[in-house]
XYZ file of C-alpha atoms in Angstrom:
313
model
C 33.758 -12.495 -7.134
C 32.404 -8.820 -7.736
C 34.851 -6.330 -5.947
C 33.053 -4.079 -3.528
C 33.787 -0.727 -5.691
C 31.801 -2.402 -9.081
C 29.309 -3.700 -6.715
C 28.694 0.210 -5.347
C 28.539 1.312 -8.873
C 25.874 -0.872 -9.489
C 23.752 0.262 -7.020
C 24.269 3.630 -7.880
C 23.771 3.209 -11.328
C 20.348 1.080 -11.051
C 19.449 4.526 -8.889
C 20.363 7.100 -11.714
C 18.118 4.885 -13.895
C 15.477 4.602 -11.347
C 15.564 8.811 -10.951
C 15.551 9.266 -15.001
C 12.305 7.336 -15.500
C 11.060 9.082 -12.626
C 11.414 12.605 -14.382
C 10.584 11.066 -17.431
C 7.121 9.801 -16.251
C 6.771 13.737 -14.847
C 7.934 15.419 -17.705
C 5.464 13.344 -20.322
C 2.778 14.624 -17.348
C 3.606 17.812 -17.428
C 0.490 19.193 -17.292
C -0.106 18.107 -13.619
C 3.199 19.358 -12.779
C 1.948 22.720 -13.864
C -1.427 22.263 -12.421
C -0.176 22.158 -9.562
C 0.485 25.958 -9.646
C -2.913 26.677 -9.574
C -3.403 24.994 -5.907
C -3.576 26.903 -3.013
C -0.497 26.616 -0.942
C -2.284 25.202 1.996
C -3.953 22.746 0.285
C -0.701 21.651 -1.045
C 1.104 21.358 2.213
C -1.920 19.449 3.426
C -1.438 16.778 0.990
C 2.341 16.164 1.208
C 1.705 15.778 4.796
C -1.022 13.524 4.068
C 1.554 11.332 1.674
C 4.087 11.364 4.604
C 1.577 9.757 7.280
C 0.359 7.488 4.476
C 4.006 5.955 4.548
C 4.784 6.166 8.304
C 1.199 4.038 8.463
C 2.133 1.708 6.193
C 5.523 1.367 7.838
C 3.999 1.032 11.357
C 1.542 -1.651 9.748
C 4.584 -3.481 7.884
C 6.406 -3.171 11.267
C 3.935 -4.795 12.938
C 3.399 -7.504 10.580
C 7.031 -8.588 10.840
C 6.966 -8.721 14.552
C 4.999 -11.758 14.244
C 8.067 -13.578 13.353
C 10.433 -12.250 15.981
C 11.609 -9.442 13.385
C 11.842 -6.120 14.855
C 12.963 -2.963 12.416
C 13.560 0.701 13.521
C 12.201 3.624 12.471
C 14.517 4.272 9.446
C 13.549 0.336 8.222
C 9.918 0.134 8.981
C 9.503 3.901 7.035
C 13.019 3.305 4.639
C 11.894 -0.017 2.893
C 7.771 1.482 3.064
C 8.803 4.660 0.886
C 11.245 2.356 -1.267
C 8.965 -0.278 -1.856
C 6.545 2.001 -3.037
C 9.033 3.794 -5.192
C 10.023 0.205 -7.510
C 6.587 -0.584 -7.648
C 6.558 2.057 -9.909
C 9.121 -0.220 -12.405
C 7.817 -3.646 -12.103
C 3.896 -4.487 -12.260
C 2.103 -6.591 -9.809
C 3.688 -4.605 -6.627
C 7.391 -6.167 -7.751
C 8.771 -4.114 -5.302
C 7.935 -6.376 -2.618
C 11.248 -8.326 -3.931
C 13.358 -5.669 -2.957
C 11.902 -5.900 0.361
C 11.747 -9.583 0.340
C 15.681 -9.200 -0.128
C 16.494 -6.881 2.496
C 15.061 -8.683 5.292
C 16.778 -12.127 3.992
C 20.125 -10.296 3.638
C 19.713 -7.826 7.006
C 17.358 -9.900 9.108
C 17.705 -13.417 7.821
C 13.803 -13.533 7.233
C 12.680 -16.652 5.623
C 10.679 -15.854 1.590
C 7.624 -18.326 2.690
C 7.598 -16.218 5.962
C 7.912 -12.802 3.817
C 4.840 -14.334 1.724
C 2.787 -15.552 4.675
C 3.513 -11.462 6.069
C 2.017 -10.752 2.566
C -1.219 -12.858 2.628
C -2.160 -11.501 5.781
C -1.564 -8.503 4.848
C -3.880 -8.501 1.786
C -6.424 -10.311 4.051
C -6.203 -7.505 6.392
C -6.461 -4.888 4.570
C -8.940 -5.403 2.349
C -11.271 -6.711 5.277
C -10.292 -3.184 6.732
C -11.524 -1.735 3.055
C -14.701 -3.383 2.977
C -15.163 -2.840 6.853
C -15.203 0.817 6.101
C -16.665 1.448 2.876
C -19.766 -0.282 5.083
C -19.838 1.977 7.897
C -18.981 5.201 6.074
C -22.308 3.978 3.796
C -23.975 3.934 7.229
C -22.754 7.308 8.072
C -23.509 8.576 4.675
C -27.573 7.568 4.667
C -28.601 8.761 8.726
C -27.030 12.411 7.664
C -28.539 12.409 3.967
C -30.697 9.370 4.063
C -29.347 8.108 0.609
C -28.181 4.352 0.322
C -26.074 2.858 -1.895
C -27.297 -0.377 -2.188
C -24.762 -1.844 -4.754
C -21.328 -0.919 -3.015
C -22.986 -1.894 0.208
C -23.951 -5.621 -1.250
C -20.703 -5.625 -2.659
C -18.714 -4.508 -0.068
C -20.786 -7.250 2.627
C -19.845 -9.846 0.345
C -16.177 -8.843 0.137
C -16.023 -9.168 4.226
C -17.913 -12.240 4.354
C -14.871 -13.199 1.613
C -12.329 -12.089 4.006
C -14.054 -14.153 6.833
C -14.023 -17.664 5.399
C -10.391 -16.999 4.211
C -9.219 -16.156 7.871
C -11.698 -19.200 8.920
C -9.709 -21.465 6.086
C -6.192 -20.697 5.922
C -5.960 -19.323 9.994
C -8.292 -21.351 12.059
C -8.706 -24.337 10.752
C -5.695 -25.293 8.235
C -3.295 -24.472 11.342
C 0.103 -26.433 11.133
C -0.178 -28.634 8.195
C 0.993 -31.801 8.655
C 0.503 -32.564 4.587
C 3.708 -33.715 2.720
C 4.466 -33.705 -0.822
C 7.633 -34.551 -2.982
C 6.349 -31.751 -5.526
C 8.796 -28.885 -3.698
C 5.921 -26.209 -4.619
C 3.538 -27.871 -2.902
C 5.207 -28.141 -0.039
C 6.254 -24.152 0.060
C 2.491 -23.857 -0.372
C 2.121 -25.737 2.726
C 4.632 -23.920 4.694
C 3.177 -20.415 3.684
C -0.274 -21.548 4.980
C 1.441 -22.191 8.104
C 3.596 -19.073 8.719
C -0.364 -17.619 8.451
C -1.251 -19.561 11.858
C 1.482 -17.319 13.441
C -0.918 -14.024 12.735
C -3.658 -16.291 15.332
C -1.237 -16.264 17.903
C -1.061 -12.803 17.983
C -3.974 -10.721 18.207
C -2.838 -7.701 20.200
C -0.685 -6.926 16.958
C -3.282 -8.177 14.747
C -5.356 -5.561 16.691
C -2.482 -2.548 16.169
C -2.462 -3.562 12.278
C -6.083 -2.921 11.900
C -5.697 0.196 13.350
C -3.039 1.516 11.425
C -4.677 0.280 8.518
C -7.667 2.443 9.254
C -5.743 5.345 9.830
C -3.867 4.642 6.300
C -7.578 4.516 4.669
C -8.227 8.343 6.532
C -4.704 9.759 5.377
C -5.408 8.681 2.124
C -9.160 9.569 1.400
C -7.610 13.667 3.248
C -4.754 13.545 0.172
C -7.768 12.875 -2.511
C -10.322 15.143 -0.588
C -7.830 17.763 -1.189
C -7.232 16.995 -4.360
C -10.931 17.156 -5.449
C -10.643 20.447 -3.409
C -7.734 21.962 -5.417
C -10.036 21.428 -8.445
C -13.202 23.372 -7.264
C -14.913 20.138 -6.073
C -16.478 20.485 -2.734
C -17.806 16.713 -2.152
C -18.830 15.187 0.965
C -15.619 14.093 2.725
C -17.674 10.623 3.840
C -17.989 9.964 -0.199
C -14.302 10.294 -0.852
C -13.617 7.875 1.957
C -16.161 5.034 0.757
C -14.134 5.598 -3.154
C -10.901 5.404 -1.030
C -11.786 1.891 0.540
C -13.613 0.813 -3.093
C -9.934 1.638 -4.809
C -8.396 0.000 -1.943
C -9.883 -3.291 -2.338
C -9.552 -3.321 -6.538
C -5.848 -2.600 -6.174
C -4.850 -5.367 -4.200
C -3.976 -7.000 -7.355
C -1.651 -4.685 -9.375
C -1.542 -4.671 -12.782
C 0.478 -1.788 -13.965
C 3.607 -0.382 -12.257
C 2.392 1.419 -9.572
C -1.398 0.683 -10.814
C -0.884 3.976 -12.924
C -3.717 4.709 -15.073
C -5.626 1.845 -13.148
C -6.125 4.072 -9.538
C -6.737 7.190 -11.831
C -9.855 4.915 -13.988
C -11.191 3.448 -11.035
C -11.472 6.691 -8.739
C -13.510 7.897 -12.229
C -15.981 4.862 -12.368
C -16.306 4.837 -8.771
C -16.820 8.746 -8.692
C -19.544 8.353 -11.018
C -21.538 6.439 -9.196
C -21.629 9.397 -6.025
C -22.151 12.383 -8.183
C -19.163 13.041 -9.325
C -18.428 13.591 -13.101
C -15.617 11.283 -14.247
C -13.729 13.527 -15.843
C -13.288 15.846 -13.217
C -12.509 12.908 -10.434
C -10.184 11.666 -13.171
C -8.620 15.115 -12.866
C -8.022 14.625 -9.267
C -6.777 11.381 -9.060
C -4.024 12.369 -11.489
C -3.646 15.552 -9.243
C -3.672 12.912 -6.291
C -1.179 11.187 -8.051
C 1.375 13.658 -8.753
C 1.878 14.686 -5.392
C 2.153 11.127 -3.906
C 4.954 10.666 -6.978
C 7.222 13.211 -6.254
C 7.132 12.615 -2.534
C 7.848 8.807 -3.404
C 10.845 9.596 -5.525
C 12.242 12.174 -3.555
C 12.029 9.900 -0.066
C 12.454 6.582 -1.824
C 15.693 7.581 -3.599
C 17.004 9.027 0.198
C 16.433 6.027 2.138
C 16.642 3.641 -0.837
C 20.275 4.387 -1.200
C 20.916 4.240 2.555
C 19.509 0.824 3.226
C 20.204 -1.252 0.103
C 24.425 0.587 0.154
C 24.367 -1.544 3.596
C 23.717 -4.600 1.886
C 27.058 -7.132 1.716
């Protein structure tokens, strides 16, 4: 057995690395660092309090999503394991630090993995119906005050939420309670995810609270890049950065980098592109975007990280 003294020096060693990357990735950006100089004070102030909604939505949303099954966190969980989850995706691709979360809950809450990865599938399913739900009525907005349509991210967008539709109609309505049985142990976790989904039907009044907050996440975070593009000399049309906000949103449900780096920064530039915007300069942005949501990431994940996890038997 691991005496409780080595056990604490892991965890605070697995921090100190998790800090020296984190200056590491800022110092080999140093640039931004410095850029960030050159923006106005207020802008700056409106964009770290931009990054700290962006977490307490996300927190209320994973809050909510957990109350489904009988799980109910406070404010220093729901907003802790948000800023900390955020902060390991940064060290292991394809949003990795869900298993820190995942592992949390088991230890602290008991919470079931297959019920952790039904939270996550609805959560994906909500949010990027919330994405393309958006990105269509901000294209609305966008053509009655300048009567110009984008006809490609509004096809694409319609058949993203017809996507999100048949999903819900598949895996919620009518695959409810599997009674299917397999020896092959896989299959049957397969089986027993699609059912913790049917819990999400018989809830819709926090169903109803997670859209919300996930519409309020997509406003927080297009106001952090609508500064950003501010800070740079870019006046756009606030409506614009929302509708790339929702397009990123939906692309980065699968991660591929840690922390999508270099992925959110390419795809804000492609998307940009397509609304006027050269891609250079929205590349500029994102990175500046990016910067500020880093350092408020490490400096609030490292707080609560090491508060939550030191719990931990």
């Amino acid at each position: 057995m691991i005496s409780n003294s080595i056990r604490i020096a892991i965890k605070y060693f697995l921090l100190l690395i998790l800090l020296f990357f984190g200056f590491l990735y800022l110092y080999k950006n140093i640039n931004l660092v410095q850029a960030l100089k050159s923006v106005p004070p207020k802008y700056l102030i409106i964009m770290i309090s931009s990054t700290y909604f962006i977490f307490l939505a996300n927190g209320l949303n994973f809050r909510y999503l957990v109350s489904v099954f009988g799980i109910h966190l406070s404010y220093k969980e729901y907003f802790g394991l948000t800023v900390s989850n955020t902060m390991f995706n940064y060290y292991i691709p394809a949003k990795g630090g869900n298993i820190t979360r995942a592992y949390y809950l088991k230890q602290k809450q008991s919470f079931q993995y297959k019920n952790y990865l039904s939270l996550l599938g609805g959560d994906y399913i909500l949010n990027i119906f919330v994405s393309a739900f958006v990105s269509l009525v901000l294209i609305g907005l966008v053509y009655i005050t300048k009567k110009i349509f984008y006809y490609k991210i509004f096809f694409v967008c319609g058949i993203v939420l017809l996507i999100c539709f048949l999903i819900y109609a598949l895996a919620v309505k009518y695959l409810l309670h599997f009674s299917f049985k397999s020896k092959n142990n896989i299959i049957s976790y397969l089986v027993q995810i699609i059912n913790g989904l049917s819990e999400f039907n018989k809830n819709p009044q926090i169903i109803f609270k997670v859209l919300i907050t996930n519409i309020c996440l997509m406003i927080f975070l297009g106001i952090r890049l609508y500064f950003a593009f501010l800070s740079i000399g870019i006046d756009s049309d606030f409506f614009s950065i929302l509708i790339i906000q929702s397009l990123v949103s939906i692309s980065m449900i699968v991660s591929i980098t840690p922390g999508n780096l270099g992925v959110k920064e390419g795809l804000i530039g492609a998307f940009s592109s397509s609304l006027g915007v050269s891609m250079p300069d929205a590349i500029f942005a994102a990175s500046l975007d990016r910067i500020i949501a880093i350092i408020c990431t490490f400096v609030l994940g490292f707080y609560y990280s090491r508060g939550l996890y030191s719990e931990l038997k």
